[in-house]
Amino acid sequence: MPLTERVVEVVRRDPGASALPYLLPYVNVPWVEGGAARPMAADVLAGAVFPSGRPLSPSLRAWLAYDTSLLARHGWFAPDGAFAPRPLDRLVADEMGDFWGELFGWLSGRFAECFLLPGGSDSRRILAVTEPDDEGEYPVFALDLDDMPFLGLMYPGFDVYLADTAGLLPREGERKGYTELMDHETYGPRMRRHATRCFAGRSCVEYPFECAPVYAELCPEPDGEGPAERVTP
């Protein structure tokens, strides 16, 4: 059974339960607001795509067929119900402040459609609509500014994010870091494909960003006067 269907089965048993008992046991973030799921209308979901024209991932489509309230509470939709993504720098600025948002401006051409997900306390979880993997899924990043600014691959898709949030991924001891699934037997290959497309083969970018291979890829030294061109997806 696909991961998302397993999560929906778990949530149906207690839709008002906290979505983050393993990640944030002291914060109540119910899976379903008010305990009554609000699915996206079937006809709307059938034609739904992101503003860029990219398709919804299979796991996101399956989740929205069950409920929209969890994502609506995290700013996924405009008042008219349309998807409302933000460029990476704007999302970071909205969540962490303008100073931090500016630091990530160089990546926002590549990550122009981002959505906030529940999870993290000082950190954040972000789904970025980029080139999908072979499963049709988009990567989920961890954003952390606690020590030095960090953005890294945490999950290969919304499917694995949901499963981990619901406690369906086996946990053996303490977590080794945000990017530990890079070495996972099942999910590692998907993580590494995203790493190639997102971060020039690395699992993350850390400050100072100028040391990251993807920085050289996106911000080459200009040949003449003026700044380097901003890369678009």
Short mmCIF file of C-alpha atoms in Angstrom, two decimals:
data_model
loop_
_atom_site.label_atom_id
_atom_site.label_comp_id
_atom_site.label_asym_id
_atom_site.label_seq_id
_atom_site.Cartn_x
_atom_site.Cartn_y
_atom_site.Cartn_z
CA MET A 1 0.00 0.00 0.00
CA PRO A 2 1.39 3.45 -0.88
CA LEU A 3 2.70 5.44 2.06
CA THR A 4 0.10 8.19 1.80
CA GLU A 5 -2.78 5.73 1.93
CA ARG A 6 -1.27 4.23 5.08
CA VAL A 7 -1.05 7.69 6.64
CA VAL A 8 -4.67 8.44 5.75
CA GLU A 9 -5.69 5.16 7.41
CA VAL A 10 -3.87 6.22 10.59
CA VAL A 11 -5.36 9.71 10.58
CA ARG A 12 -8.92 8.49 9.98
CA ARG A 13 -8.79 6.65 13.31
CA ASP A 14 -8.21 9.90 15.21
CA PRO A 15 -8.28 12.94 12.89
CA GLY A 16 -8.02 15.40 15.79
CA ALA A 17 -4.78 13.88 17.07
CA SER A 18 -1.54 15.84 16.88
CA ALA A 19 0.32 15.50 13.61
CA LEU A 20 3.65 15.92 15.36
CA PRO A 21 3.80 13.60 18.37
CA TYR A 22 7.26 12.33 17.39
CA LEU A 23 8.68 15.64 16.21
CA LEU A 24 7.03 18.21 18.50
CA PRO A 25 5.28 16.40 21.34
CA TYR A 26 4.73 19.66 23.24
CA VAL A 27 2.90 21.41 20.37
CA ASN A 28 -0.66 20.53 19.36
CA VAL A 29 -0.91 20.55 15.57
CA PRO A 30 -4.01 18.46 14.80
CA TRP A 31 -4.01 16.55 11.56
CA VAL A 32 -7.53 17.68 10.76
CA GLU A 33 -8.93 20.97 11.98
CA GLY A 34 -12.03 20.38 14.06
CA GLY A 35 -11.75 16.63 13.54
CA ALA A 36 -13.72 16.71 10.27
CA ALA A 37 -11.70 16.26 7.09
CA ARG A 38 -12.22 18.76 4.28
CA PRO A 39 -11.34 17.11 0.97
CA MET A 40 -10.68 19.10 -2.15
CA ALA A 41 -13.63 18.80 -4.53
CA ALA A 42 -13.06 15.95 -6.96
CA ASP A 43 -13.56 18.08 -10.06
CA VAL A 44 -11.16 20.73 -8.76
CA LEU A 45 -8.55 18.16 -7.79
CA ALA A 46 -8.79 16.44 -11.17
CA GLY A 47 -7.59 19.57 -12.94
CA ALA A 48 -5.30 20.93 -10.25
CA VAL A 49 -1.72 21.87 -11.14
CA PHE A 50 0.77 24.24 -9.56
CA PRO A 51 0.95 27.81 -10.94
CA SER A 52 4.08 26.83 -12.89
CA GLY A 53 2.07 24.14 -14.66
CA ARG A 54 3.89 21.31 -12.91
CA PRO A 55 1.61 18.45 -11.84
CA LEU A 56 0.75 17.66 -8.24
CA SER A 57 2.73 14.76 -6.86
CA PRO A 58 0.79 11.49 -6.42
CA SER A 59 1.08 11.70 -2.63
CA LEU A 60 -0.13 15.30 -2.48
CA ARG A 61 -3.06 14.47 -4.74
CA ALA A 62 -3.99 11.53 -2.50
CA TRP A 63 -3.75 13.68 0.63
CA LEU A 64 -5.87 16.51 -0.80
CA ALA A 65 -8.52 13.96 -1.74
CA TYR A 66 -8.75 13.34 2.01
CA ASP A 67 -8.15 16.77 3.56
CA THR A 68 -7.05 20.32 2.80
CA SER A 69 -7.20 21.83 6.29
CA LEU A 70 -3.69 20.88 7.45
CA LEU A 71 -2.07 22.57 4.47
CA ALA A 72 -4.50 25.49 4.48
CA ARG A 73 -3.37 26.32 8.02
CA HIS A 74 0.17 26.63 6.68
CA GLY A 75 -0.63 29.09 3.91
CA TRP A 76 -0.91 26.80 0.91
CA PHE A 77 -3.98 28.43 -0.60
CA ALA A 78 -5.12 31.88 -1.66
CA PRO A 79 -8.59 33.11 -0.59
CA ASP A 80 -10.05 31.79 -3.85
CA GLY A 81 -8.65 28.32 -3.15
CA ALA A 82 -5.82 28.49 -5.68
CA PHE A 83 -2.34 27.33 -4.71
CA ALA A 84 -0.27 30.16 -3.26
CA PRO A 85 3.43 29.20 -3.39
CA ARG A 86 6.20 31.58 -2.39
CA PRO A 87 9.75 31.89 -3.68
CA LEU A 88 12.22 30.50 -1.17
CA ASP A 89 13.50 33.89 -0.05
CA ARG A 90 9.99 35.23 0.55
CA LEU A 91 8.99 32.14 2.56
CA VAL A 92 12.14 32.40 4.68
CA ALA A 93 11.57 36.14 5.20
CA ASP A 94 7.94 35.57 6.21
CA GLU A 95 8.91 32.87 8.69
CA MET A 96 12.28 34.08 9.97
CA GLY A 97 12.63 37.74 9.04
CA ASP A 98 13.77 39.80 6.06
CA PHE A 99 17.47 39.56 6.94
CA TRP A 100 17.40 35.77 6.62
CA GLY A 101 15.25 35.85 3.52
CA GLU A 102 17.80 37.99 1.70
CA LEU A 103 20.50 35.39 2.34
CA PHE A 104 18.52 32.83 0.34
CA GLY A 105 17.67 35.11 -2.57
CA TRP A 106 20.29 33.49 -4.82
CA LEU A 107 18.41 30.17 -4.60
CA SER A 108 14.94 31.55 -5.24
CA GLY A 109 15.15 31.29 -9.01
CA ARG A 110 15.63 27.55 -8.66
CA PHE A 111 13.07 27.26 -5.85
CA ALA A 112 10.37 29.64 -7.00
CA GLU A 113 7.40 27.55 -5.78
CA CYS A 114 7.73 26.68 -2.10
CA PHE A 115 5.18 25.67 0.51
CA LEU A 116 5.49 25.57 4.28
CA LEU A 117 4.83 22.25 6.01
CA PRO A 118 4.21 21.55 9.70
CA GLY A 119 7.25 20.48 11.67
CA GLY A 120 10.26 21.94 13.36
CA SER A 121 10.48 24.45 16.17
CA ASP A 122 13.42 26.74 15.41
CA SER A 123 13.62 25.00 12.03
CA ARG A 124 11.08 24.71 9.21
CA ARG A 125 10.00 22.11 6.65
CA ILE A 126 9.55 23.30 3.06
CA LEU A 127 8.19 21.48 0.02
CA ALA A 128 9.83 22.82 -3.15
CA VAL A 129 8.20 22.28 -6.53
CA THR A 130 11.22 21.43 -8.66
CA GLU A 131 11.97 18.66 -11.13
CA PRO A 132 10.11 15.63 -9.71
CA ASP A 133 11.84 12.35 -9.01
CA ASP A 134 10.95 9.06 -10.70
CA GLU A 135 8.02 8.68 -8.30
CA GLY A 136 6.63 12.06 -9.37
CA GLU A 137 7.48 13.52 -5.96
CA TYR A 138 9.06 16.84 -5.01
CA PRO A 139 11.72 17.26 -2.31
CA VAL A 140 11.07 18.43 1.23
CA PHE A 141 13.80 20.59 2.75
CA ALA A 142 14.79 21.39 6.31
CA LEU A 143 15.59 25.05 6.93
CA ASP A 144 17.63 25.74 10.06
CA LEU A 145 19.16 29.03 11.18
CA ASP A 146 20.10 28.02 14.72
CA ASP A 147 23.88 27.92 14.24
CA MET A 148 24.59 28.87 10.64
CA PRO A 149 22.01 29.18 7.83
CA PHE A 150 21.29 25.71 6.45
CA LEU A 151 18.99 24.30 3.79
CA GLY A 152 19.09 20.57 3.19
CA LEU A 153 17.20 17.64 1.76
CA MET A 154 15.21 15.98 4.51
CA TYR A 155 12.70 13.84 2.58
CA PRO A 156 12.53 12.72 -1.06
CA GLY A 157 8.85 13.56 -1.24
CA PHE A 158 5.64 14.51 0.51
CA ASP A 159 4.90 10.79 0.82
CA VAL A 160 7.92 10.08 3.03
CA TYR A 161 7.42 13.33 4.95
CA LEU A 162 3.85 12.30 5.81
CA ALA A 163 4.89 8.79 6.79
CA ASP A 164 7.61 10.08 9.12
CA THR A 165 5.30 12.69 10.61
CA ALA A 166 2.75 9.94 11.28
CA GLY A 167 5.40 7.73 12.90
CA LEU A 168 5.36 5.10 10.16
CA LEU A 169 9.08 5.16 9.39
CA PRO A 170 11.16 2.83 11.57
CA ARG A 171 13.29 4.74 14.07
CA GLU A 172 16.50 3.12 15.24
CA GLY A 173 18.07 5.28 17.90
CA GLU A 174 18.56 9.00 17.61
CA ARG A 175 18.38 10.84 14.32
CA LYS A 176 21.76 11.49 12.69
CA GLY A 177 20.76 14.80 11.17
CA TYR A 178 18.37 16.33 8.71
CA THR A 179 19.83 14.60 5.67
CA GLU A 180 20.17 11.09 7.08
CA LEU A 181 17.85 9.55 4.47
CA MET A 182 20.60 10.14 1.88
CA ASP A 183 21.97 6.77 3.00
CA HIS A 184 18.63 4.99 3.40
CA GLU A 185 18.37 1.71 1.52
CA THR A 186 14.95 2.56 0.08
CA TYR A 187 14.85 6.35 -0.07
CA GLY A 188 18.54 7.12 -0.61
CA PRO A 189 18.43 6.84 -4.42
CA ARG A 190 15.54 9.30 -4.58
CA MET A 191 17.33 11.67 -2.21
CA ARG A 192 20.48 11.57 -4.31
CA ARG A 193 18.58 12.31 -7.52
CA HIS A 194 17.09 15.38 -5.86
CA ALA A 195 20.53 16.35 -4.59
CA THR A 196 21.87 16.35 -8.14
CA ARG A 197 19.08 18.58 -9.38
CA CYS A 198 18.80 20.86 -6.38
CA PHE A 199 22.27 21.28 -4.88
CA ALA A 200 24.75 20.18 -7.57
CA GLY A 201 25.06 16.75 -5.97
CA ARG A 202 25.32 17.82 -2.33
CA SER A 203 22.71 17.06 0.32
CA CYS A 204 22.54 20.66 1.53
CA VAL A 205 23.88 24.18 1.40
CA GLU A 206 25.36 25.83 4.46
CA TYR A 207 26.67 29.29 5.19
CA PRO A 208 28.98 30.61 3.77
CA PHE A 209 27.06 29.71 0.63
CA GLU A 210 29.90 30.82 -1.66
CA CYS A 211 31.64 27.53 -0.80
CA ALA A 212 28.79 25.40 -2.19
CA PRO A 213 29.10 23.96 -5.71
CA VAL A 214 25.54 25.04 -6.49
CA TYR A 215 26.48 28.63 -5.70
CA ALA A 216 29.09 28.59 -8.46
CA GLU A 217 26.50 27.00 -10.75
CA LEU A 218 23.83 29.62 -10.06
CA CYS A 219 26.01 32.65 -9.41
CA PRO A 220 28.99 32.51 -11.77
CA GLU A 221 31.42 35.38 -11.87
CA PRO A 222 30.03 37.91 -14.34
CA ASP A 223 32.08 38.35 -17.52
CA GLY A 224 31.49 42.05 -17.54
CA GLU A 225 29.91 44.66 -15.38
CA GLY A 226 26.74 43.98 -13.49
CA PRO A 227 25.46 41.04 -11.45
CA ALA A 228 25.16 37.50 -12.66
CA GLU A 229 21.82 36.57 -14.14
CA ARG A 230 19.24 35.03 -11.87
CA VAL A 231 18.58 31.41 -12.81
CA THR A 232 14.96 30.36 -13.30
CA PRO A 233 13.67 26.80 -13.06
#
